[in-house]
Coordinates of C-alpha atoms in Angstrom, one line a residue:
Chain A
M32 CA 27.0 -4.0 -10.1
V33 CA 26.8 -0.4 -9.0
Y34 CA 29.0 2.6 -10.0
I35 CA 29.0 5.5 -7.4
N36 CA 30.9 8.7 -8.1
G37 CA 33.8 6.9 -9.9
Q38 CA 33.9 3.6 -7.9
Y39 CA 32.6 0.2 -9.2
L40 CA 31.0 -1.7 -6.3
D41 CA 29.2 -5.0 -5.6
D42 CA 25.5 -4.5 -5.1
E43 CA 25.8 -5.1 -1.3
N44 CA 28.4 -2.4 -1.0
A45 CA 26.4 0.2 -3.0
L46 CA 25.7 2.5 -0.1
L47 CA 24.7 6.1 0.3
N48 CA 24.7 8.3 3.4
V49 CA 21.2 8.9 4.7
T50 CA 21.7 12.7 4.5
D51 CA 21.4 12.4 0.7
M52 CA 18.7 14.6 -0.7
S53 CA 17.0 11.6 -2.4
L54 CA 16.2 10.2 1.1
Q55 CA 15.7 13.5 2.8
R56 CA 13.5 15.3 0.2
S57 CA 13.1 12.9 -2.8
Y58 CA 15.3 15.3 -4.8
A59 CA 16.9 13.2 -7.6
V60 CA 16.4 12.3 -11.3
F61 CA 17.2 9.2 -13.1
D62 CA 17.0 7.5 -16.5
F63 CA 16.7 3.8 -17.4
F64 CA 17.5 1.7 -20.5
R65 CA 18.1 -1.9 -21.4
T66 CA 20.6 -3.8 -23.4
I67 CA 20.1 -6.5 -26.0
N68 CA 23.0 -8.8 -26.7
G69 CA 25.2 -6.5 -24.6
L70 CA 24.3 -3.4 -26.6
P71 CA 22.2 -0.5 -25.2
L72 CA 18.9 0.3 -26.8
F73 CA 18.2 4.0 -27.7
L74 CA 21.2 5.1 -25.6
N75 CA 21.6 8.5 -27.0
D76 CA 17.9 9.3 -26.5
H77 CA 18.2 8.3 -22.8
L78 CA 21.4 10.3 -22.3
D79 CA 19.7 13.3 -23.9
R80 CA 16.9 13.0 -21.4
F81 CA 19.1 12.3 -18.5
Y82 CA 21.2 15.4 -19.0
A83 CA 18.0 17.5 -19.6
S84 CA 16.4 16.2 -16.4
A85 CA 19.5 17.1 -14.5
A86 CA 19.6 20.6 -15.9
E87 CA 15.9 21.2 -15.2
M88 CA 16.6 20.2 -11.6
F89 CA 19.6 22.5 -11.3
L90 CA 21.8 19.6 -10.7
P91 CA 25.2 19.8 -12.4
V92 CA 26.5 16.5 -13.9
A93 CA 30.2 16.2 -13.2
I94 CA 30.8 13.6 -15.9
K95 CA 30.8 14.5 -19.6
R96 CA 28.7 12.5 -22.1
E97 CA 31.6 10.5 -23.6
A98 CA 33.0 9.7 -20.2
L99 CA 29.6 8.6 -19.0
K100 CA 29.3 6.3 -22.1
Q101 CA 32.7 4.8 -21.2
V102 CA 31.4 4.0 -17.7
I103 CA 28.3 2.4 -19.2
H104 CA 30.4 0.3 -21.6
T105 CA 32.6 -0.8 -18.7
M106 CA 29.5 -1.8 -16.7
I107 CA 27.9 -3.8 -19.5
L108 CA 31.2 -5.7 -20.0
Q109 CA 31.7 -6.3 -16.2
D110 CA 28.1 -7.3 -15.8
G111 CA 28.4 -9.9 -18.6
R112 CA 24.8 -10.7 -18.9
P113 CA 23.6 -9.8 -22.5
E114 CA 20.1 -8.4 -21.4
I115 CA 20.2 -6.1 -18.4
G116 CA 18.7 -2.8 -17.3
I117 CA 20.9 0.1 -16.6
R118 CA 19.6 2.9 -14.2
I119 CA 21.5 6.2 -14.0
T120 CA 20.5 8.2 -10.9
L121 CA 21.7 11.7 -9.9
T122 CA 20.7 12.9 -6.5
G123 CA 20.7 16.2 -4.8
G124 CA 23.8 15.1 -2.8
L125 CA 24.6 15.0 0.9
S126 CA 22.9 18.1 2.2
P127 CA 24.2 19.7 5.5
D128 CA 20.7 21.0 6.3
G129 CA 18.6 18.4 4.6
Y130 CA 17.0 20.9 2.4
Q131 CA 19.6 22.7 0.1
P132 CA 21.0 20.5 -2.7
A133 CA 24.7 19.9 -2.5
T134 CA 27.2 18.2 -4.8
P135 CA 25.2 15.6 -6.7
N136 CA 25.8 11.9 -6.3
L137 CA 25.9 9.8 -9.5
I138 CA 24.8 6.2 -9.2
I139 CA 24.7 3.8 -12.0
Q140 CA 23.2 0.3 -11.4
S141 CA 23.1 -2.7 -13.8
K142 CA 20.5 -5.2 -12.9
P143 CA 18.3 -7.9 -14.3
V144 CA 15.4 -6.6 -16.4
V145 CA 12.1 -8.2 -17.0
V146 CA 10.8 -7.3 -20.5
A147 CA 7.2 -8.1 -21.6
S148 CA 7.1 -11.4 -23.4
E149 CA 4.9 -12.4 -26.4
A150 CA 2.7 -14.1 -23.9
N151 CA 2.4 -10.8 -21.9
Y152 CA 1.6 -9.0 -25.2
A153 CA -1.2 -11.6 -26.0
K154 CA -2.6 -11.3 -22.5
S155 CA -2.5 -7.4 -22.8
I156 CA -3.5 -5.2 -19.9
R157 CA -6.6 -3.6 -18.3
V158 CA -6.3 -0.1 -16.9
L159 CA -8.3 2.2 -14.6
S160 CA -8.3 6.0 -15.0
R161 CA -7.7 8.2 -12.1
Q162 CA -7.4 12.0 -11.6
H163 CA -3.8 12.7 -10.8
Q164 CA -1.3 15.1 -12.2
R165 CA 2.4 14.3 -11.5
E166 CA 4.5 17.3 -10.3
L167 CA 7.1 18.5 -12.8
P168 CA 5.9 15.8 -15.3
H169 CA 8.5 16.7 -18.0
I170 CA 11.4 15.8 -15.7
K171 CA 12.2 12.1 -15.0
T172 CA 12.4 12.5 -11.2
I173 CA 12.3 9.6 -8.7
N174 CA 8.9 10.5 -7.5
Y175 CA 6.6 7.5 -8.0
L176 CA 5.0 8.0 -4.6
M177 CA 1.4 7.9 -6.0
A178 CA 2.2 5.0 -8.4
V179 CA 3.6 2.8 -5.6
W180 CA 0.8 3.8 -3.2
L181 CA -1.8 2.9 -5.7
Q182 CA -0.6 -0.7 -6.1
P183 CA -2.8 -2.3 -3.4
W184 CA -5.8 -0.5 -4.9
L185 CA -5.0 -1.8 -8.4
L186 CA -4.6 -5.3 -7.0
A187 CA -7.9 -5.0 -5.2
M188 CA -9.6 -3.8 -8.4
G189 CA -8.0 -6.5 -10.6
A190 CA -6.5 -3.9 -12.9
D191 CA -3.0 -4.0 -14.3
D192 CA -2.2 -0.3 -14.3
V193 CA -3.6 3.2 -13.6
L194 CA -4.1 5.8 -16.3
Y195 CA -3.6 9.3 -15.0
C196 CA -5.9 12.1 -16.1
N197 CA -5.7 15.8 -15.6
N198 CA -9.1 17.4 -15.5
G199 CA -10.6 15.0 -18.0
L200 CA -7.6 14.8 -20.3
V201 CA -5.5 11.6 -20.4
T202 CA -1.9 12.1 -19.6
E203 CA 0.2 8.9 -19.0
T204 CA 0.5 5.8 -16.8
P205 CA 3.1 5.9 -14.0
R206 CA 5.8 4.4 -16.2
S207 CA 4.4 4.4 -19.8
N208 CA 3.0 6.7 -22.5
V209 CA -0.5 6.1 -23.8
F210 CA -1.6 6.0 -27.6
M211 CA -4.9 5.6 -29.2
V212 CA -5.7 4.3 -32.7
T213 CA -8.9 6.1 -34.0
T214 CA -11.7 4.4 -35.9
D215 CA -10.4 6.2 -39.0
N216 CA -6.9 4.8 -38.4
K217 CA -5.0 7.8 -37.0
L218 CA -2.4 7.3 -34.1
I219 CA -2.9 9.9 -31.4
T220 CA -0.9 10.5 -28.2
P221 CA -1.1 13.3 -25.6
N222 CA 1.5 16.0 -25.8
Q223 CA 1.4 17.8 -22.5
N224 CA 1.6 17.1 -18.7
M225 CA 3.5 13.8 -19.2
L226 CA 7.0 12.5 -19.5
R227 CA 8.2 12.3 -23.1
G228 CA 9.2 8.6 -23.2
V229 CA 12.0 7.4 -25.4
T230 CA 9.9 4.5 -26.6
R231 CA 7.1 7.1 -27.3
K232 CA 9.5 9.1 -29.4
N233 CA 10.6 6.1 -31.5
V234 CA 7.1 4.7 -31.9
L235 CA 6.0 8.1 -33.2
Q236 CA 8.8 8.3 -35.7
M237 CA 8.2 4.8 -36.8
A238 CA 4.4 5.1 -37.0
A239 CA 4.6 8.3 -39.1
Q240 CA 6.0 6.2 -42.0
I241 CA 2.7 4.2 -42.3
M242 CA -0.2 6.3 -40.8
P243 CA -1.2 9.8 -39.8
V244 CA 0.2 10.7 -36.4
E245 CA -1.0 13.5 -34.0
E246 CA 0.2 14.7 -30.7
R247 CA -2.6 16.5 -29.0
D248 CA -5.0 16.4 -26.0
I249 CA -7.1 13.3 -25.6
S250 CA -10.1 13.4 -23.3
L251 CA -11.0 10.3 -21.3
E252 CA -14.2 10.2 -23.2
E253 CA -12.5 10.1 -26.6
L254 CA -10.0 7.5 -25.4
S255 CA -12.9 5.4 -24.2
G256 CA -14.2 5.3 -27.9
A257 CA -10.8 4.4 -29.4
A258 CA -10.5 1.5 -31.9
E259 CA -7.3 0.4 -30.2
I260 CA -5.2 1.6 -27.2
F261 CA -1.7 0.8 -26.3
I262 CA 1.0 1.9 -23.9
S263 CA 4.7 2.2 -24.6
S264 CA 7.8 2.0 -22.3
T265 CA 11.3 0.6 -22.2
T266 CA 10.2 -2.7 -20.6
K267 CA 6.8 -3.0 -22.1
R268 CA 7.7 -1.9 -25.7
I269 CA 4.2 -1.7 -27.1
M270 CA 1.5 -3.3 -24.8
P271 CA -2.1 -3.4 -25.8
V272 CA -4.7 -2.0 -23.5
V273 CA -7.9 -4.1 -23.9
A274 CA -10.0 -2.6 -21.2
L275 CA -10.4 0.9 -19.8
D276 CA -12.4 1.4 -16.6
G277 CA -14.1 -2.0 -17.1
K278 CA -15.1 -1.3 -20.7
L279 CA -13.6 -3.5 -23.5
I280 CA -11.7 -1.7 -26.2
G281 CA -12.2 -3.1 -29.7
N282 CA -13.0 -6.7 -29.3
G283 CA -10.9 -7.0 -26.1
K284 CA -7.9 -8.4 -27.9
P285 CA -4.8 -6.7 -29.3
G286 CA -5.9 -4.7 -32.4
Q287 CA -4.4 -5.0 -35.9
V288 CA -2.7 -1.6 -36.0
T289 CA -1.1 -2.4 -32.5
D290 CA 0.1 -5.7 -33.9
Q291 CA 1.6 -4.1 -36.9
L292 CA 3.3 -1.4 -34.8
Y293 CA 4.6 -4.0 -32.4
N294 CA 6.2 -6.0 -35.1
L295 CA 7.7 -2.9 -36.7
F296 CA 9.1 -1.9 -33.2
R297 CA 10.7 -5.3 -32.7
Q298 CA 12.5 -4.7 -36.0
L299 CA 13.5 -1.2 -35.0
E300 CA 15.0 -2.5 -31.7
T301 CA 17.3 -4.8 -33.6
E302 CA 18.3 -2.1 -36.1
S303 CA 18.9 0.5 -33.4
L304 CA 21.5 -1.3 -31.4
N305 CA 24.7 0.5 -31.5
Q306 CA 28.1 0.0 -29.9
V307 CA 28.4 2.3 -26.8
I308 CA 31.8 3.5 -27.9
Q309 CA 32.1 4.1 -31.6
Chain B
M285 CA 24.2 10.3 15.5
V286 CA 22.0 7.9 13.5
Y287 CA 20.1 4.9 14.4
I288 CA 19.3 2.4 11.6
N289 CA 17.3 -0.7 12.3
G290 CA 18.7 -1.3 15.8
Q291 CA 22.2 0.0 15.3
Y292 CA 23.6 3.3 16.7
L293 CA 26.1 4.8 14.2
D294 CA 28.2 7.9 13.7
D295 CA 26.9 10.2 11.0
E296 CA 29.5 9.2 8.4
N297 CA 28.6 5.5 8.8
A298 CA 24.9 6.1 8.4
L299 CA 24.6 4.3 5.1
L300 CA 21.7 2.8 3.2
N301 CA 21.8 0.6 0.1
V302 CA 20.9 2.4 -3.1
T303 CA 18.1 -0.2 -3.8
D304 CA 16.1 1.4 -1.0
M305 CA 12.6 2.6 -2.2
S306 CA 13.4 6.1 -0.9
L307 CA 16.1 6.5 -3.6
Q308 CA 14.4 4.4 -6.2
R309 CA 10.8 5.7 -5.9
S310 CA 10.7 8.4 -3.2
Y311 CA 8.7 6.0 -1.1
A312 CA 9.2 6.9 2.5
V313 CA 7.6 8.8 5.4
F314 CA 9.2 10.7 8.3
D315 CA 8.5 13.0 11.2
F316 CA 10.6 15.6 12.9
F317 CA 10.6 17.2 16.3
R318 CA 13.1 19.1 18.5
T319 CA 14.3 19.1 22.0
I320 CA 14.6 21.9 24.6
N321 CA 16.9 21.2 27.5
G322 CA 17.2 17.7 26.3
L323 CA 13.5 17.1 26.4
P324 CA 11.4 16.5 23.3
L325 CA 8.6 18.9 22.4
F326 CA 5.2 17.5 21.6
L327 CA 6.7 14.0 21.3
N328 CA 3.4 12.2 21.5
D329 CA 1.8 14.3 18.8
H330 CA 4.7 13.5 16.5
L331 CA 4.7 9.8 17.3
D332 CA 0.9 9.7 16.6
R333 CA 1.5 11.2 13.2
F334 CA 4.5 9.1 12.4
Y335 CA 2.7 5.8 13.0
A336 CA -0.4 7.2 11.2
S337 CA 1.8 8.2 8.1
A338 CA 3.4 4.7 8.1
A339 CA -0.1 3.0 8.2
E340 CA -1.4 5.2 5.4
M341 CA 1.6 4.2 3.2
F342 CA 1.1 0.5 4.0
L343 CA 4.5 0.4 5.8
P344 CA 4.6 -1.8 8.9
V345 CA 6.6 -0.3 11.9
A346 CA 8.5 -3.1 13.4
I347 CA 9.2 -1.2 16.7
K348 CA 6.5 -0.6 19.2
R349 CA 5.8 2.9 20.5
E350 CA 7.4 2.4 23.9
A351 CA 10.5 0.9 22.4
L352 CA 10.8 3.7 20.0
K353 CA 10.5 6.2 22.8
Q354 CA 13.4 4.3 24.5
V355 CA 15.5 4.7 21.3
I356 CA 14.8 8.4 21.2
H357 CA 15.7 8.7 24.9
T358 CA 19.0 7.0 24.2
M359 CA 19.8 9.2 21.3
I360 CA 19.1 12.4 23.2
L361 CA 21.4 11.3 26.0
Q362 CA 24.1 10.0 23.6
D363 CA 23.9 13.2 21.5
G364 CA 24.4 15.3 24.6
R365 CA 23.4 18.6 23.1
P366 CA 20.3 20.2 24.7
E367 CA 18.7 21.5 21.6
I368 CA 18.6 19.2 18.7
G369 CA 16.3 18.1 15.9
I370 CA 15.3 14.4 15.7
R371 CA 14.1 13.0 12.4
I372 CA 12.5 9.6 12.2
T373 CA 12.3 8.2 8.7
L374 CA 10.6 5.0 7.5
T375 CA 11.4 3.9 4.0
G376 CA 9.9 1.3 1.7
G377 CA 13.0 -0.9 2.1
L378 CA 15.4 -2.6 -0.1
S379 CA 13.3 -3.5 -3.1
P380 CA 14.4 -6.4 -5.3
D381 CA 12.6 -5.0 -8.4
G382 CA 12.9 -1.2 -7.4
Y383 CA 9.1 -0.9 -7.4
Q384 CA 7.5 -3.1 -4.8
P385 CA 8.0 -2.0 -1.2
A386 CA 9.9 -4.5 1.0
T387 CA 10.8 -4.7 4.7
P388 CA 10.9 -1.0 5.8
N389 CA 14.1 0.6 7.0
L390 CA 13.9 2.7 10.1
I391 CA 16.3 5.6 10.4
I392 CA 16.5 8.1 13.3
Q393 CA 18.8 11.0 13.0
S394 CA 19.8 13.5 15.7
K395 CA 21.1 16.8 14.3
P396 CA 21.6 20.4 15.1
V397 CA 18.4 22.4 14.6
V398 CA 18.0 26.1 13.7
V399 CA 15.0 27.6 15.4
A400 CA 13.6 30.9 14.5
S401 CA 15.0 33.6 16.8
E402 CA 13.3 36.8 18.1
A403 CA 15.2 38.6 15.4
N404 CA 13.7 36.3 12.8
Y405 CA 10.3 36.9 14.3
A406 CA 10.7 40.7 14.1
K407 CA 12.0 40.5 10.6
S408 CA 9.0 38.2 9.6
I409 CA 8.6 36.7 6.2
R410 CA 7.2 37.6 2.7
V411 CA 5.5 34.9 0.7
L412 CA 4.4 34.3 -2.9
S413 CA 1.4 32.2 -3.7
R414 CA 1.5 29.5 -6.3
Q415 CA -0.9 27.0 -7.7
H416 CA 0.4 23.5 -6.5
Q417 CA -1.3 20.7 -4.8
R418 CA 1.0 18.2 -3.0
E419 CA 0.2 14.5 -3.5
L420 CA -1.2 12.6 -0.6
P421 CA -1.0 15.9 1.4
H422 CA -2.3 14.3 4.7
I423 CA 0.7 12.0 4.9
K424 CA 4.1 13.2 5.9
T425 CA 6.1 11.7 3.0
I426 CA 9.7 12.7 2.0
N427 CA 8.3 14.4 -1.2
Y428 CA 9.6 18.0 -1.1
L429 CA 10.5 17.9 -4.8
M430 CA 8.5 21.0 -5.7
A431 CA 9.6 22.9 -2.6
V432 CA 13.3 22.3 -3.2
W433 CA 12.9 22.9 -6.9
L434 CA 11.2 26.3 -6.3
Q435 CA 14.1 27.7 -4.1
P436 CA 16.0 29.4 -6.9
W437 CA 12.7 31.0 -8.0
L438 CA 12.0 32.3 -4.4
L439 CA 15.6 33.6 -4.2
A440 CA 15.2 35.4 -7.6
M441 CA 11.9 36.9 -6.5
G442 CA 13.2 38.0 -3.1
A443 CA 10.6 36.1 -1.3
D444 CA 11.1 33.9 1.9
D445 CA 8.6 31.1 1.2
V446 CA 5.9 29.9 -1.2
L447 CA 2.3 29.5 -0.3
Y448 CA 0.6 26.7 -2.1
C449 CA -2.9 27.2 -3.4
N450 CA -5.3 24.6 -4.9
N451 CA -7.8 26.2 -7.3
G452 CA -7.9 29.5 -5.5
L453 CA -7.9 28.0 -2.0
V454 CA -5.0 28.4 0.3
T455 CA -3.5 25.1 1.7
E456 CA 0.0 25.4 3.3
T457 CA 3.6 26.3 2.7
P458 CA 6.0 23.4 2.0
R459 CA 6.9 23.1 5.6
S460 CA 4.3 25.1 7.6
N461 CA 0.6 25.6 8.1
V462 CA -0.9 29.0 7.5
F463 CA -3.3 31.0 9.6
M464 CA -5.1 34.3 9.2
V465 CA -6.5 36.7 11.8
T466 CA -9.7 38.4 10.5
T467 CA -10.5 42.0 10.9
D468 CA -13.1 40.9 13.4
N469 CA -10.5 39.0 15.4
K470 CA -11.2 35.4 14.5
L471 CA -8.3 32.9 13.8
I472 CA -8.9 30.8 10.7
T473 CA -6.8 28.0 9.1
P474 CA -7.4 25.7 6.2
N475 CA -8.7 22.2 7.0
Q476 CA -8.1 20.2 3.8
N477 CA -5.5 19.4 1.3
M478 CA -2.6 20.0 3.6
L479 CA -0.6 18.3 6.3
R480 CA -2.0 18.6 9.9
G481 CA 1.0 20.1 11.6
V482 CA 1.7 19.4 15.2
T483 CA 2.4 23.1 15.9
R484 CA -0.9 23.8 14.0
K485 CA -2.8 21.5 16.4
N486 CA -1.2 23.1 19.5
V487 CA -1.7 26.6 18.3
L488 CA -5.4 26.0 17.6
Q489 CA -6.0 24.5 21.0
M490 CA -4.2 27.4 22.6
A491 CA -5.8 30.1 20.6
A492 CA -9.3 28.6 21.2
Q493 CA -8.8 29.8 24.9
I494 CA -8.7 33.4 23.9
M495 CA -10.5 33.9 20.6
P496 CA -13.0 32.3 18.1
V497 CA -11.2 29.7 16.0
E498 CA -12.3 28.2 12.6
E499 CA -11.0 25.4 10.5
R500 CA -12.3 26.0 7.0
D501 CA -11.5 26.9 3.4
I502 CA -9.8 30.2 2.8
S503 CA -9.6 31.7 -0.6
L504 CA -6.4 33.5 -1.7
E505 CA -8.5 36.7 -2.0
E506 CA -9.8 36.4 1.6
L507 CA -6.3 35.8 2.9
S508 CA -5.0 38.8 1.0
G509 CA -7.5 40.9 3.0
A510 CA -6.5 39.5 6.4
A511 CA -5.6 41.7 9.4
E512 CA -2.8 39.4 10.1
I513 CA -1.2 36.2 8.7
F514 CA 1.3 33.9 10.2
I515 CA 2.6 30.3 9.6
S516 CA 3.4 27.6 12.1
S517 CA 6.0 24.9 12.2
T518 CA 8.3 23.0 14.5
T519 CA 11.3 25.2 13.7
K520 CA 9.5 28.5 13.1
R521 CA 7.0 28.2 15.9
I522 CA 4.7 31.2 14.9
M523 CA 6.2 33.4 12.2
P524 CA 4.4 36.5 11.0
V525 CA 3.8 36.9 7.2
V526 CA 4.0 40.6 6.5
A527 CA 3.6 40.5 2.6
L528 CA 1.6 38.2 0.3
D529 CA 2.3 38.4 -3.4
G530 CA 3.9 41.8 -2.9
K531 CA 1.0 43.3 -0.9
L532 CA 1.7 44.3 2.7
I533 CA -0.5 42.6 5.3
G534 CA -1.6 44.9 8.1
N535 CA 1.0 47.6 8.4
G536 CA 3.9 45.3 7.3
K537 CA 4.9 44.4 10.8
P538 CA 3.9 41.5 13.1
G539 CA 0.3 42.0 14.3
Q540 CA -0.9 42.2 17.9
V541 CA -2.8 39.0 17.8
T542 CA 0.2 37.2 16.3
D543 CA 2.4 38.7 19.1
Q544 CA 0.1 37.5 21.7
L545 CA -0.2 34.0 20.3
Y546 CA 3.6 33.8 19.9
N547 CA 4.1 34.7 23.6
L548 CA 1.5 32.2 24.6
F549 CA 3.2 29.5 22.5
R550 CA 6.5 30.2 24.0
Q551 CA 5.0 29.5 27.4
L552 CA 3.2 26.4 26.1
E553 CA 6.5 25.1 24.8
T554 CA 8.1 25.2 28.3
E555 CA 5.0 23.7 29.9
S556 CA 4.8 20.9 27.4
L557 CA 8.2 19.4 27.9
N558 CA 8.0 15.9 29.2
Q559 CA 10.5 13.2 30.1
V560 CA 10.5 10.7 27.1
I561 CA 10.3 7.8 29.5
Q562 CA 7.8 8.4 32.3

């Protein structure tokens, strides 16, 4: 189901005019969260970021936070499936000249979501580093041009994901944040030139209860010598990285600290579920 | 009027499903040309680039070149206005998972076009430099995120356009190529990290008849000492740049060489008009 500017529509009727600034100039922001048992996960964090992204892009959001929650509540009920993904997109609107933003269009989609399984976790992922700095990285825009463009390359290289680096410093993967566990058992994650993930935030808070945590620059070289590496995202939760540029990390299997954080995160998920309307 | 995948539609009925990869991940390419007296300008150059952009993005174009020309011919006739802009967009299609490209959607829009007037030429433009490298700069993608995002800044600064630089080397403005005339009367334009404009190509060919022409790196410092600067694009033709980062270029008025090239280009335009279907 799709909500567009106040109307609830079937997927096939969820249409937007081609003069929209998303299609004309890729000018739009979004956010994405999932539900468990019909309850949204980390909803307030996602709404905080959505409104912040809109403001950073000079796009007014016509709907207030509580009314937006009501729409989300309605969509989850109407959809009926207990585990779905909800994407909220705000575009630059229908531009008369195809360059100046106009009145934003608000689009909310509910759709099936594929979440990493225990088997995916056990299999873990292999990543390749690549020099690339996303534009406006702190804003969750729709720009995944490079990420989608790199997919044939990743497939050809037999890798699962690309790790972006900016002048030798690790930043993020296209849809996840990256973490390393040092040999002396600290958790470290980059703190600039990347998107501040909601899962990242919650992993950091959670991990700080059990180990030292640092947000700071990480060079590719330092990462390569990590005891453990993992990435975090809404659909991957915590996903071990067992090879970087062809070099095995640790013994090539998920590490002990990653296992521990993963188990804690699964508990946190369950504890964090709130009714949308309270 | 808008053509979408074989159908000719009124503007208000030109709709695309929100699962299109353009809206989901800004994955799409386009090209844009204009007509004079109902005849397209530099059509073959634009079609060359359109098919090249599509191939670089791994997007198959279902329609062959001659059939595409027939559609363009029909659209120009149906539109009826002698001077219009035609935009051809090819998107990543309706993606089931919002990340993998699917069957591309082809969208062709005819719309009013505002071309720089003699008065605009005389007024000329003032530009500000800024460090920014576009992703995949050789492909004409829909990504103008940074350009649109910078508009409030340009307005606040009283500048007309931004000049992107990559580590001290000049590349392009968001929608134009940049040229300098040296004090010893050479024409120079960058040759990497930018889009190869159709107007750029035709200006270079034309200028080579009357003066030395070089395609090579230009530092911001070198540009700042230019005798004359101009930018080129489909809607601006040749547009003098009379101030760079607040410093006047030449005497702050369009230069003699720029005037000469502009006049030659206006002639070239008239001579270059061809019937779409020959």
